[in-house]
């Protein structure tokens, strides 16, 4: 009894912080989503709207487009980062010249704030100022203008995110690889397994918990990306890189449409949870092997 | 004896006069050590306040000033959140002319006329709202009370490169090609021809020179502003084409947002992009000024706050001494409408500092507002920021000197300022802009034709106004 009370007392600060920073804002957003509330409407007070905001979402082409773009962005960056990150982690398990230097340089992007990453990429890509459009045009005759060509803008945003976050994937997978017991691998080699078999049947299953954690973190980050995209493209050209985070920001702040923005936020949260859950189920499903 | 009295009086006067005559140290005495906080957009006039006027004010009064200059979006974000939440972070905020109606509708700001009447000890005897140009009228309510002290005002003018336009060889070549003399554009066809000519000239001579600036950011409202505030009025489409009696936008419902004139204007403007520097589709007002200052454009519409530094500051501009200033071209009848007060030919932009109700240091902030409104500080500020808010500033010898260097930009502003207009008095300014701007972006990148973009904008505007309660559901 006494130890239980002590335990709760020790947990109390955390619970209080969690309630204030997590639970209460969530409840506030949930309540707001059932109201029409725009500060600059004829009636600036919240008006009960029942589920209208959620109904609007289903028919909102801009919102649906931003969801689609976000999912596409998430898929591209996730697959790229996991593939490259895994390859680099495996590479760093071996010895090679300048390994420490490479590891330090490779990790540098992680230390830069997303807003600064976006600003740096913008400086590099603005026509008339940035080196990338200049050299692409002079060396290859490519007209590189993020603000004009949607495909270039989308690809650049994906590349920027890969550049920024692959080191995170590398580091977490490297930590996982370092802790793997070497005996099963050695045993497999003795039994004549080749490298592909070792990777596919031993390393990958053993890395599943680390991979799953890394993928979840990256999915959640990718679904809520805002700052670096805002700096690089501001969601343009048109709305071709207006991912859901940016879209919600525009609805909630410049448009001050709080009710509708809250509904969008909730739906996005729901979507994130569903995606993570589906992925979890898919990755942890036991494979039944024929005897 | 008389001499002794005289000497005594002189000494007494000398000792007493700083305290008596220096209004700022007297008025500021009660607020020594207080820190007032402000937020504004990072523009030449605001940066001058931060770097020069705020430190001088602190020196004069002992009141500290923390003045944050940030991006346009962030400035609004921070100011509105602070005022709405009543958190009192800021003691003064920048109010862009087009935002004042939203702020007044939400009662965010202190009535400065009333505050001064109630606190005569805080009013500098030399301060008067009558000193200001008519731009201050934008910051008054229906009763004539003032809610913001203007700190910048300028017009968006047509700039051109005099060195190019007056070059005899270029002139001859232009004459030969187009059959008329090269001069600042008076018609849209001339604007187009000049743009086409200089873009080709740049290509032929291996120069990074383009025909015109276009503020066509394809993901930022700057492009929306250039079209609705500067281009559409030149074609006679005013107030964004919204019918203010019915709050409708489409031609079908009595508006002009998708009228033939608006379509013609958008078609013309979009066509200019191919003669603009490649950065045009990423350019807001700042980048347009930078492109012109870098000598990358032969002509274009540039906000006046940048005109003076482009024309005079050799450290930042490579076209110093070569900048010409003129009124923009207009469609037939538009100039006459503007002269009659029934229309306008471009944007009279600017802003003021206001005190939020949530401020915790209103009195100290009021003193700061008055300090920056002194005639003595205006001339240098005008040079740094191309802005004039007091009538007397036009006559200042220093300003007249700058005026001569800027091809008489200030004279143009003084004489023709009434042809320009601020944003229409819409409390829903940001809401309609945000709802409709994506269609301008889509038109810029070619996903929508001008007609499609304007039809969608008109429809969306009406939906938005309905949602906001301006029209019946």
XYZ file of C-alpha atoms in Angstrom, chain A residues 3 12-13 17 32 71-72 90 116 127 142 157 221 233 235-236 239 268:
18
model
C 4.899 1.599 -1.939
C 2.320 12.758 -10.113
C 4.534 15.448 -11.722
C 2.465 17.716 -17.068
C -13.455 23.041 -30.959
C 1.007 10.076 -47.865
C 3.044 10.098 -51.075
C 25.710 -2.021 -42.341
C 17.559 26.185 -41.005
C 17.161 30.860 -59.391
C 18.081 21.795 -67.118
C 11.345 18.378 -50.778
C 7.622 12.936 -38.340
C 8.571 25.930 -51.158
C 3.695 24.669 -50.068
C 4.022 25.667 -53.725
C -0.462 23.536 -53.689
C -4.851 13.658 -39.331
